[in-house]
Structure formats: C-alpha cells, structure tokens
Amino acid sequence: MIRFLLLLALLSNFCSAQGVFKLSGEVQNPTERKVLITLYRDWVGDEEEYEIKLNDKNQFSFSTSLNHVAYIDFYYADQGFHYWIIEPEDDISMKFTPKNFWPSLKFTGMGSDKLNYYVKQREKFEEKRDFEKEADALSKAPQEQYFDFLDNEQQAQIEFLEKTPFLSDNFIQSRKADIIGTIQNYKVNFLSGSKYGSWTEEKVKSSLKIEELPDSVQAHSLEYGNMFQNLMDLFVAKSAVRKRKDLTELEEINLIKSSYSRAYFSFQLIERVTAFKLKNMIEAENITPKIQSMVDDFLATATSRDYKNYLSKKVSFSKTLAKGSPAKPFKLKDIDGKEVSLKDFLGKTVYLDFWASWCGPCIYDMKFMETVKAKFQDEVVFIQISLDNDAEWREAIKMYDVKGINLRADENSTITKNYGVTGIPAYYLIDKKGNFAVSQVSDPSNDEGQELIRQIEEVLQRK
C-alpha cells in the first residue's frame, strides 16, 4: 500500500489544461460507509490516497485540481476500477449497487463518456472474450504468428476506441497510448527470452508496432511508459551480456537517454523514466555522492518542473535519514498499552524494524533476527513497529514469537512519513547519540544475519 516519469512537446498545450476534477456518487443499498480513491498525477511523484465517508443519503463527493490528464482508482468494498484516465474539468456523477456492481454502474455528467467507454471496453475485451487469456495461450506460438495476433488485437481495440462517440481528443490519444503500451509490452516480454538474445536493439524496436504520438501523451501514459521501462530493462540486459559485466547505474541512465528517437520515444518520456529511476535509487540507497551527481545532472537539464521539485525534495528528505543525521523522535504504545519513546533509549544503540504480518519478506527476515538478538541482547534495543491493525498485530506477535519491544503504527502515520517508509520491511540503526548509524542497514537474511551482526559490531565499537 505504501506504494511507481517526462521534454519538448509536439503540441505544447496537449494534456495541460488546468482545471478541477469532480467525482460524486450514490451507493444504492450500501454494505459499507466509505469509498476509496487513489489519484496518480504522474508516474514519478507519490500517489494520493483518499478515504471518503458516505453521508446520510449514501452519497460521496471528491474534487481536486489537475494540470493535465491523470489516472484514478475507485474501490467500494471489493469492487471497483483501476487506472482509469480522468481530465481537468470533468464533473462526473456515478451510481451503482454493490451486489451488482458492473451491470448497475452508470456515469453521467461532463466527461462521463470516457468512463462509460471503459465499462463497454471491459465488457467487449474482458468479459465476452478474454484477450489476456488468449494472448497467454498464444505466447508459445511462433513469433510471427504471435505478433500478428497482438497487432490485430491492438488495431481492434483502437478502432473500438475511435468509434466511441463524444470522447475528447486528449482522452483518445491518451487511451490509444495505453492500448499500444499494453499490447506491445507483450512483445517486449516475449523478446526477453534467451532465444532472441541475438536480436539487436534496433531489430527489437522495429518489431514494435508503435504509432507516432504527441510527446506529452507518451510521457503521461501509464502503459506506454511501462512498456518503455521494460524495453530499457531488456536493452540493459543485452548490453550487460555484450560487456560481460553488470552496467553501473550511470550507464543505465545513459542508455535510457540514448534511446530517444522521434519515431519511437519522446524526450518527455525519457525524462519521466530517468526521474523515476533516480527516485528508486534514492529510496533504495538514500542519497550518496554518486546518486547526488546523477540527480544534479538531471536537475540541470530537465524541463519538467514537477519532476525537478519532487526529486529536490526527495534528496533533501533523504539527507535527513543519512548517516549522522538525528533520528526523528516518536511515541507509540506497546502491546500492554505503555507509551514508548525513542528518547527513552538515548545512550543505547537502537534497531528499528518496520514490518507487517502480510509482508512475506518481513516474516522471512525474522527467523534470522533470532541469532542477532541473542548476540546483542544486552547491548542493543530491538524495536519492532508493525503496520498491522491492532488485532492482526497481537495475533502475529504470538504466532511468530516476536521478541523485543513491539509497537504499532498506522501505514500513513507521522512516524512512517518521518522515517520515509515507502515499503516494508524497512530497517534503521540508531547510535547512542540518537543519530542514524548507517546509511543502509543490511537485511537480516543477508549471509544468514552475519552481515548485520558485523554492521552492529562496527557501530558499537564507535566512541
């Protein structure tokens, strides 16, 4: 949940009309009192999650300002839709019955034609016939037969889109990019097999059926961007085989930049993917001199103000988590209801573990922590902070016999924001002075806990 990019525009105003997006609705015969909405403004910045309560008439209302096309998830209980395109100035109303969600789902108002299109598109290509199932079945066929099937499917979906009345040009172009990205991505995955390792990058590109799309449309499209990222991963792998060594992060970014081709991929798309890659580097490693240099290079040449601002803030925040920076204070209650504060352990080394019962890697790492905890039980304070709800937390502590100090926090609480917890497990090592002791804590499973033991020993030896 605590959850994944953009230069010159062929059409400078395309997808850039600022306005207010509105979505309201009525739930008939409700089974719950809330709806969940996730908004994706772009593919570098963080998604925005909203929980909206129904009023006494079983109605809800949501609005936000948009600078260009965006994407939205909507969920009520276990029903909803995922990654649908919305636009500034949309003013859409919806009605549905939870027990009969799709047949009862109706949209009205300005911009509703696009959402009604999605309903019909789903019925035609997912219910009456399952394209994904057909594609999976044909993936074992000869390459030419498989690619012909995919290209014909792409044409059919685009024709259905273009024949749907009352859709805006912005939406048609954006949705077309999603269709192309989705279907051509099947080809990219197919060509990732060792059988096609001898294909050159140009031959791979030429096998893709890509229409020329406006620069900003490429950059804002979810699926077009996903296809390009997967293609770059394929090219990175090919380059690594040729060089007989893994590419450095800088070499990967330079490869992405070199893939600009007006017939295939725009500057804006390359900027998006580069920014996204830098974001992931910062989240995985915090800020290092090497990453700082690449970010500085990006900031000096990028044209997207949103990406520049986001990465600048990301770097600034990462520095607050860097080795030697003071750890943010917190107060949480333990399993007995006693309040525990970080300052209670000043003068001691503290190990923080953010986890949850539904996180497989968290549980896997825990078995290696038993050895670590036993070795340092008198020298290190081990604190586990669960992101489960209260009942799941208490049950998981008993089930997995989690020793140490057990605390709980909500996923979007102040502590997860202050510690930059964007995914779990997340580990932090705090020295006796209350500062972060290392930039990156070793996973407990690395070398069966021995690497973490060496890391803690080094911290304990510091004066």
Coordinates of C-alpha atoms in Angstrom, one line a residue:
M1 CA 0.0 0.0 0.0
I2 CA 2.8 2.4 1.0
R3 CA 3.4 2.4 -2.7
F4 CA 5.6 3.7 -9.1
L5 CA 8.2 9.7 -15.2
L6 CA 8.9 13.3 -18.7
L7 CA 10.7 17.2 -22.5
L8 CA 9.7 19.3 -25.6
A9 CA 6.1 18.9 -26.6
L10 CA 4.9 18.4 -30.2
L11 CA 1.7 20.0 -29.1
S12 CA 2.7 22.3 -26.2
N13 CA -0.8 22.6 -24.8
F14 CA -1.8 19.0 -25.1
C15 CA -2.9 17.5 -21.8
S16 CA -2.1 20.7 -20.0
A17 CA -5.4 22.5 -19.4
Q18 CA -5.6 23.2 -15.7
G19 CA -9.0 22.7 -14.0
V20 CA -10.9 21.0 -11.2
F21 CA -11.8 17.3 -11.5
K22 CA -15.0 16.3 -9.6
L23 CA -16.4 12.9 -8.9
S24 CA -19.6 12.4 -6.9
G25 CA -21.8 9.4 -6.5
E26 CA -24.6 7.5 -4.8
V27 CA -24.3 4.0 -3.4
Q28 CA -27.6 2.1 -3.6
N29 CA -28.2 -0.4 -0.8
P30 CA -24.7 0.1 0.7
T31 CA -22.8 -2.5 2.5
E32 CA -20.1 -0.2 3.7
R33 CA -19.9 3.5 4.7
K34 CA -16.8 4.6 2.7
V35 CA -15.3 4.7 -0.8
L36 CA -11.5 4.6 -1.5
I37 CA -9.9 6.7 -4.2
T38 CA -6.3 6.7 -5.3
L39 CA -5.1 9.5 -7.6
Y40 CA -2.0 9.3 -9.8
R41 CA -1.0 12.7 -11.1
D42 CA 2.2 11.4 -12.8
W43 CA 4.5 8.4 -12.6
V44 CA 7.3 9.9 -10.6
G45 CA 5.6 11.6 -7.7
D46 CA 3.7 9.6 -5.0
E47 CA 0.1 8.5 -5.4
E48 CA -2.5 10.2 -3.3
E49 CA -4.9 8.0 -1.3
Y50 CA -8.3 9.2 -0.1
E51 CA -11.0 7.6 2.2
I52 CA -14.3 9.3 1.7
K53 CA -17.3 8.6 4.0
L54 CA -20.8 8.3 2.7
N55 CA -23.3 10.9 4.0
D56 CA -26.7 10.0 5.4
K57 CA -28.1 9.9 1.8
N58 CA -25.4 7.3 0.9
Q59 CA -23.6 9.8 -1.2
F60 CA -20.0 10.9 -1.5
S61 CA -18.1 13.7 -3.2
F62 CA -14.5 14.2 -4.3
S63 CA -12.7 17.0 -6.1
T64 CA -9.1 18.1 -6.8
S65 CA -7.3 20.4 -9.2
L66 CA -5.5 18.8 -12.2
N67 CA -2.9 20.3 -14.5
H68 CA -3.3 17.5 -17.2
V69 CA -4.7 14.1 -17.7
A70 CA -4.3 11.8 -14.6
Y71 CA -5.4 8.3 -13.5
I72 CA -7.7 7.2 -10.8
D73 CA -8.6 4.0 -8.9
F74 CA -12.0 3.7 -7.3
Y75 CA -13.0 1.0 -4.9
Y76 CA -16.0 0.2 -2.8
A77 CA -15.5 -2.9 -0.7
D78 CA -14.0 -5.4 -3.2
Q79 CA -15.4 -3.9 -6.3
G80 CA -14.0 -1.0 -8.4
F81 CA -11.8 0.0 -11.3
H82 CA -8.1 0.6 -11.6
Y83 CA -6.0 3.1 -13.6
W84 CA -8.8 4.9 -15.5
I85 CA -7.9 8.2 -17.2
I86 CA -9.5 11.4 -16.0
E87 CA -9.2 15.0 -17.2
P88 CA -9.3 18.6 -15.8
E89 CA -12.9 20.0 -15.9
D90 CA -14.5 16.6 -15.6
D91 CA -17.7 16.7 -13.4
I92 CA -18.9 13.2 -13.2
S93 CA -21.6 11.5 -11.2
M94 CA -21.9 7.8 -10.7
K95 CA -24.4 5.3 -9.3
F96 CA -24.1 1.6 -8.5
T97 CA -25.3 -1.2 -6.4
P98 CA -22.5 -3.1 -4.6
K99 CA -24.0 -6.6 -5.1
N100 CA -24.5 -6.0 -8.8
F101 CA -21.6 -3.6 -9.4
W102 CA -20.8 -3.7 -13.1
P103 CA -24.3 -4.1 -14.5
S104 CA -25.6 -1.3 -12.3
L105 CA -22.6 1.1 -12.8
K106 CA -23.7 4.3 -14.6
F107 CA -21.9 7.6 -15.2
T108 CA -23.4 10.9 -16.1
G109 CA -22.1 14.5 -16.4
M110 CA -19.2 16.3 -18.1
G111 CA -16.5 13.8 -19.0
S112 CA -18.7 10.7 -18.2
D113 CA -18.4 9.4 -21.8
K114 CA -14.8 8.2 -21.1
L115 CA -15.8 6.2 -18.0
N116 CA -18.8 4.7 -19.8
Y117 CA -16.3 3.8 -22.6
Y118 CA -14.2 1.9 -20.1
V119 CA -17.3 -0.1 -19.0
K120 CA -18.1 -1.1 -22.6
Q121 CA -14.4 -1.8 -23.4
R122 CA -14.2 -4.1 -20.4
E123 CA -17.4 -5.9 -21.5
K124 CA -16.1 -6.4 -25.0
F125 CA -12.5 -7.3 -24.4
E126 CA -12.5 -8.8 -21.0
E127 CA -15.9 -10.4 -20.4
K128 CA -17.3 -11.5 -23.8
R129 CA -13.8 -12.6 -24.8
D130 CA -10.7 -12.6 -22.6
F131 CA -7.8 -11.0 -24.5
E132 CA -5.2 -11.7 -21.8
K133 CA -6.1 -15.3 -21.7
E134 CA -5.9 -15.6 -25.5
A135 CA -2.5 -13.8 -25.5
D136 CA -1.1 -16.1 -22.8
A137 CA -2.3 -19.2 -24.8
L138 CA -0.7 -17.9 -28.0
S139 CA 2.6 -17.0 -26.4
K140 CA 4.0 -20.4 -27.2
A141 CA 3.2 -20.0 -30.9
P142 CA 5.9 -19.0 -33.5
Q143 CA 7.0 -15.3 -33.1
E144 CA 5.4 -14.1 -36.3
Q145 CA 2.0 -15.7 -35.5
Y146 CA 2.0 -14.3 -32.0
F147 CA 3.0 -10.8 -33.1
D148 CA 0.3 -10.8 -35.8
F149 CA -2.3 -11.7 -33.2
L150 CA -1.1 -8.9 -31.0
D151 CA -1.1 -6.3 -33.8
N152 CA -4.6 -7.3 -34.9
E153 CA -5.8 -7.0 -31.3
Q154 CA -4.2 -3.6 -31.0
Q155 CA -6.0 -2.4 -34.1
A156 CA -9.3 -3.8 -32.9
Q157 CA -9.1 -2.0 -29.6
I158 CA -8.0 1.3 -31.2
E159 CA -10.9 1.1 -33.7
F160 CA -13.4 0.4 -30.9
L161 CA -11.9 3.5 -29.1
E162 CA -12.1 5.7 -32.1
K163 CA -15.7 4.7 -32.9
T164 CA -16.9 5.6 -29.4
P165 CA -18.7 9.0 -29.7
F166 CA -18.2 12.1 -27.6
L167 CA -14.7 11.3 -26.4
S168 CA -12.2 14.2 -26.2
D169 CA -9.1 14.3 -28.4
N170 CA -7.0 14.3 -25.2
F171 CA -8.6 11.1 -23.9
I172 CA -8.5 9.3 -27.3
Q173 CA -4.8 10.0 -27.7
S174 CA -4.0 9.1 -24.1
R175 CA -6.1 5.9 -24.2
K176 CA -4.5 4.9 -27.5
A177 CA -1.1 5.2 -25.9
D178 CA -2.2 2.9 -23.1
I179 CA -3.5 0.3 -25.6
I180 CA -0.3 0.4 -27.6
G181 CA 1.8 0.2 -24.4
T182 CA -0.2 -2.7 -23.0
I183 CA -0.1 -4.8 -26.2
Q184 CA 3.4 -4.1 -27.3
N185 CA 4.6 -4.9 -23.9
Y186 CA 3.6 -8.5 -24.6
K187 CA 6.2 -8.4 -27.4
V188 CA 8.9 -7.0 -25.1
N189 CA 8.3 -9.7 -22.6
F190 CA 8.3 -12.3 -25.4
L191 CA 11.7 -11.0 -26.7
S192 CA 13.2 -11.1 -23.3
G193 CA 13.6 -14.9 -23.7
S194 CA 17.1 -16.2 -24.4
K195 CA 16.0 -17.3 -27.9
Y196 CA 16.0 -13.7 -29.0
G197 CA 19.2 -12.6 -27.2
S198 CA 21.0 -12.1 -30.6
W199 CA 18.5 -9.6 -31.8
T200 CA 19.9 -6.0 -32.0
E201 CA 18.2 -3.2 -30.1
E202 CA 17.1 -1.7 -33.5
K203 CA 15.6 -5.0 -34.6
V204 CA 13.7 -5.2 -31.3
K205 CA 12.4 -1.7 -31.8
S206 CA 11.4 -2.3 -35.4
S207 CA 9.3 -5.3 -34.3
L208 CA 7.1 -3.0 -32.2
K209 CA 4.0 -1.5 -33.8
I210 CA 4.1 2.0 -32.4
E211 CA 2.1 4.9 -33.8
E212 CA 3.6 8.4 -33.6
L213 CA 2.0 10.0 -30.5
P214 CA 2.4 13.6 -29.1
D215 CA 5.4 13.8 -26.7
S216 CA 3.4 14.6 -23.6
V217 CA 0.9 11.8 -24.3
Q218 CA 3.8 9.3 -24.3
A219 CA 5.1 10.8 -21.1
H220 CA 1.7 10.7 -19.2
S221 CA 0.5 7.3 -20.4
L222 CA 0.8 4.6 -17.8
E223 CA 1.1 1.7 -20.1
Y224 CA 3.3 3.3 -22.7
G225 CA 5.7 4.3 -20.0
N226 CA 5.6 0.7 -18.6
M227 CA 6.4 -0.7 -22.0
F228 CA 9.3 1.7 -22.4
Q229 CA 10.7 0.9 -19.0
N230 CA 10.6 -2.9 -19.7
L231 CA 12.2 -2.3 -23.1
M232 CA 15.0 -0.4 -21.4
D233 CA 15.5 -3.3 -18.9
L234 CA 15.8 -5.6 -21.9
F235 CA 18.4 -3.4 -23.5
V236 CA 20.3 -3.1 -20.2
A237 CA 20.4 -6.9 -20.0
K238 CA 21.6 -7.2 -23.6
S239 CA 24.3 -4.6 -23.0
A240 CA 25.5 -6.4 -19.9
V241 CA 25.8 -9.7 -21.8
R242 CA 27.9 -8.0 -24.5
K243 CA 30.1 -6.2 -22.0
R244 CA 30.2 -9.3 -19.7
K245 CA 29.5 -7.2 -16.7
D246 CA 26.6 -5.5 -15.0
L247 CA 26.0 -1.9 -16.1
T248 CA 26.5 0.8 -13.5
E249 CA 23.5 3.0 -12.6
L250 CA 25.1 5.8 -14.6
E251 CA 25.5 3.6 -17.7
E252 CA 21.8 2.5 -17.4
I253 CA 20.7 6.2 -17.3
N254 CA 22.9 7.0 -20.3
L255 CA 21.4 4.0 -22.2
I256 CA 17.9 5.4 -21.5
K257 CA 18.9 8.8 -22.7
S258 CA 20.4 7.4 -25.9
S259 CA 17.1 5.7 -26.8
Y260 CA 15.5 8.9 -27.9
S261 CA 14.0 8.5 -31.4
R262 CA 11.2 10.7 -32.6
A263 CA 9.6 7.7 -34.3
Y264 CA 9.6 5.7 -31.1
F265 CA 10.1 7.6 -27.8
S266 CA 10.0 11.3 -26.9
F267 CA 12.3 13.4 -24.8
Q268 CA 9.5 13.8 -22.3
L269 CA 9.1 10.0 -21.9
I270 CA 12.9 9.6 -21.4
E271 CA 12.8 12.3 -18.8
R272 CA 10.0 10.6 -17.0
V273 CA 11.7 7.2 -16.9
T274 CA 15.1 8.8 -15.8
A275 CA 13.4 10.7 -13.0
F276 CA 11.6 7.5 -11.9
K277 CA 14.9 5.6 -11.9
L278 CA 16.6 8.3 -9.8
K279 CA 13.7 8.2 -7.3
N280 CA 14.1 4.5 -6.9
M281 CA 17.8 4.8 -6.4
I282 CA 17.3 7.4 -3.6
E283 CA 14.6 5.2 -1.9
A284 CA 16.8 2.1 -2.1
E285 CA 20.2 3.6 -1.1
N286 CA 19.4 7.1 0.4
I287 CA 21.5 9.8 -1.1
T288 CA 25.1 9.0 -1.9
P289 CA 27.7 11.2 -3.7
K290 CA 27.2 9.1 -6.9
I291 CA 23.4 9.4 -6.8
Q292 CA 23.7 13.1 -5.9
S293 CA 25.8 13.7 -9.0
M294 CA 23.3 12.0 -11.3
V295 CA 20.4 14.0 -9.7
D296 CA 22.4 17.2 -10.1
D297 CA 22.9 16.4 -13.8
F298 CA 19.1 15.7 -14.2
L299 CA 18.1 18.9 -12.4
A300 CA 20.5 21.0 -14.7
T301 CA 18.9 19.7 -17.9
A302 CA 15.3 18.6 -17.1
T303 CA 12.3 20.7 -18.2
S304 CA 9.6 19.2 -16.1
R305 CA 9.2 21.5 -13.0
D306 CA 7.1 18.8 -11.2
Y307 CA 9.9 16.2 -11.5
K308 CA 12.6 18.7 -10.6
N309 CA 10.7 19.8 -7.5
Y310 CA 9.9 16.2 -6.5
L311 CA 13.5 15.0 -6.8
S312 CA 14.8 18.0 -5.0
K313 CA 12.5 17.3 -2.1
K314 CA 13.4 13.6 -2.2
V315 CA 17.1 14.4 -1.9
S316 CA 16.5 16.9 0.9
F317 CA 14.4 14.4 2.8
S318 CA 16.9 11.6 2.2
K319 CA 19.6 13.6 3.8
T320 CA 17.6 13.7 7.0
L321 CA 17.9 9.9 7.0
A322 CA 21.6 9.8 6.2
K323 CA 24.3 8.5 8.5
G324 CA 25.0 11.1 11.2
S325 CA 21.6 12.8 11.0
P326 CA 19.4 12.8 14.1
A327 CA 16.7 10.2 14.2
K328 CA 13.2 11.7 14.4
P329 CA 11.6 11.3 17.8
F330 CA 8.4 9.2 18.2
K331 CA 6.0 8.0 20.8
L332 CA 4.0 4.8 20.4
K333 CA 2.2 2.3 22.7
D334 CA 3.5 -1.2 23.2
I335 CA 1.3 -4.3 23.4
D336 CA 0.5 -3.6 27.1
G337 CA -0.6 0.0 26.3
K338 CA 2.6 1.5 27.8
E339 CA 3.9 4.6 25.9
V340 CA 7.4 4.1 24.5
S341 CA 9.5 7.0 23.2
L342 CA 12.7 6.9 21.2
K343 CA 14.3 9.3 23.8
D344 CA 13.9 6.6 26.4
F345 CA 16.8 4.8 24.9
L346 CA 19.3 7.7 24.5
G347 CA 22.7 6.3 25.3
K348 CA 21.8 2.9 23.8
T349 CA 22.0 1.5 20.2
V350 CA 18.6 1.0 18.8
Y351 CA 17.5 -1.2 15.9
L352 CA 14.1 -0.4 14.3
D353 CA 12.2 -2.9 12.2
F354 CA 9.0 -1.7 10.3
W355 CA 7.0 -4.8 9.4
A356 CA 3.5 -6.3 9.0
S357 CA 2.1 -9.8 9.2
W358 CA 1.1 -9.7 5.5
C359 CA 4.6 -8.9 4.4
G360 CA 6.4 -12.2 3.3
P361 CA 9.9 -10.8 3.3
C362 CA 9.4 -9.3 6.8
I363 CA 8.4 -12.7 8.2
Y364 CA 11.3 -14.4 6.3
D365 CA 13.8 -12.0 7.8
M366 CA 12.6 -12.5 11.3
K367 CA 14.0 -16.1 11.6
F368 CA 17.5 -14.7 11.0
M369 CA 16.9 -12.0 13.7
E370 CA 16.8 -14.6 16.5
T371 CA 20.6 -15.1 16.2
V372 CA 21.2 -11.3 16.0
K373 CA 19.0 -10.5 19.0
A374 CA 20.6 -13.3 21.1
K375 CA 24.1 -11.9 20.4
F376 CA 23.3 -8.3 21.3
Q377 CA 20.5 -8.7 23.8
D378 CA 22.4 -6.7 26.4
E379 CA 23.8 -4.0 24.1
V380 CA 21.1 -3.2 21.5
V381 CA 17.4 -2.3 21.9
F382 CA 15.3 -4.1 19.3
I383 CA 12.1 -2.4 18.4
Q384 CA 9.6 -3.8 16.0
I385 CA 6.9 -1.4 14.6
S386 CA 4.0 -3.2 13.0
L387 CA 1.8 -1.6 10.4
D388 CA -1.0 -4.1 11.0
N389 CA -4.3 -3.3 12.6
D390 CA -4.4 -3.9 16.4
A391 CA -6.0 -7.4 16.2
E392 CA -3.6 -8.7 13.4
W393 CA -0.6 -7.2 15.3
R394 CA -1.4 -9.0 18.5
E395 CA -2.0 -12.3 16.7
A396 CA 1.2 -12.0 14.6
I397 CA 3.4 -11.4 17.7
K398 CA 2.1 -14.6 19.3
M399 CA 2.3 -16.6 16.0
Y400 CA 5.9 -15.6 15.2
D401 CA 7.1 -15.2 18.8
V402 CA 8.4 -11.7 18.1
K403 CA 10.8 -10.8 20.9
G404 CA 11.9 -7.3 21.8
I405 CA 9.8 -4.2 22.1
N406 CA 6.7 -4.4 20.0
L407 CA 4.9 -1.2 18.9
R408 CA 2.2 -0.5 16.3
A409 CA 1.6 2.4 13.9
D410 CA -0.8 3.1 11.0
E411 CA 0.6 2.9 7.5
N412 CA 0.2 6.7 6.9
S413 CA 1.2 7.8 10.4
T414 CA 3.7 10.5 11.3
I415 CA 6.5 8.0 12.1
T416 CA 6.3 6.3 8.6
K417 CA 6.4 9.7 7.0
N418 CA 9.3 10.9 9.1
Y419 CA 11.3 7.8 8.5
G420 CA 10.5 7.6 4.8
V421 CA 8.9 4.2 5.0
T422 CA 7.6 3.7 1.4
G423 CA 7.8 -0.1 1.6
I424 CA 8.5 -2.9 4.2
P425 CA 10.5 -4.4 5.6
A426 CA 12.4 -1.2 6.5
Y427 CA 15.3 -1.2 8.9
Y428 CA 17.1 1.6 10.8
L429 CA 20.1 1.5 13.1
I430 CA 20.4 4.4 15.6
D431 CA 23.5 5.1 17.6
K432 CA 23.9 6.0 21.3
K433 CA 23.7 9.7 20.4
G434 CA 20.4 9.3 18.7
N435 CA 21.7 9.6 15.2
F436 CA 21.3 7.3 12.2
A437 CA 24.4 5.0 12.5
V438 CA 24.5 3.8 8.9
S439 CA 23.0 4.9 5.6
Q440 CA 21.7 1.4 4.7
V441 CA 21.0 -1.3 7.2
S442 CA 21.8 -4.8 6.0
D443 CA 18.8 -7.2 5.6
P444 CA 18.8 -9.8 8.4
S445 CA 18.7 -12.6 5.8
N446 CA 22.0 -11.5 4.1
D447 CA 24.6 -14.1 4.9
E448 CA 22.1 -15.5 7.5
G449 CA 22.4 -12.5 9.7
Q450 CA 26.2 -12.3 9.8
E451 CA 26.4 -9.2 7.7
L452 CA 24.0 -7.4 10.0
I453 CA 26.0 -8.6 13.0
R454 CA 29.2 -7.2 11.6
Q455 CA 27.4 -3.9 10.9
I456 CA 26.1 -3.7 14.5
E457 CA 29.5 -4.6 15.9
E458 CA 31.1 -1.7 14.0
V459 CA 28.6 0.7 15.4
L460 CA 29.0 -0.5 18.9
Q461 CA 32.8 0.0 18.7
R462 CA 32.4 3.7 17.8
K463 CA 33.3 6.1 20.6

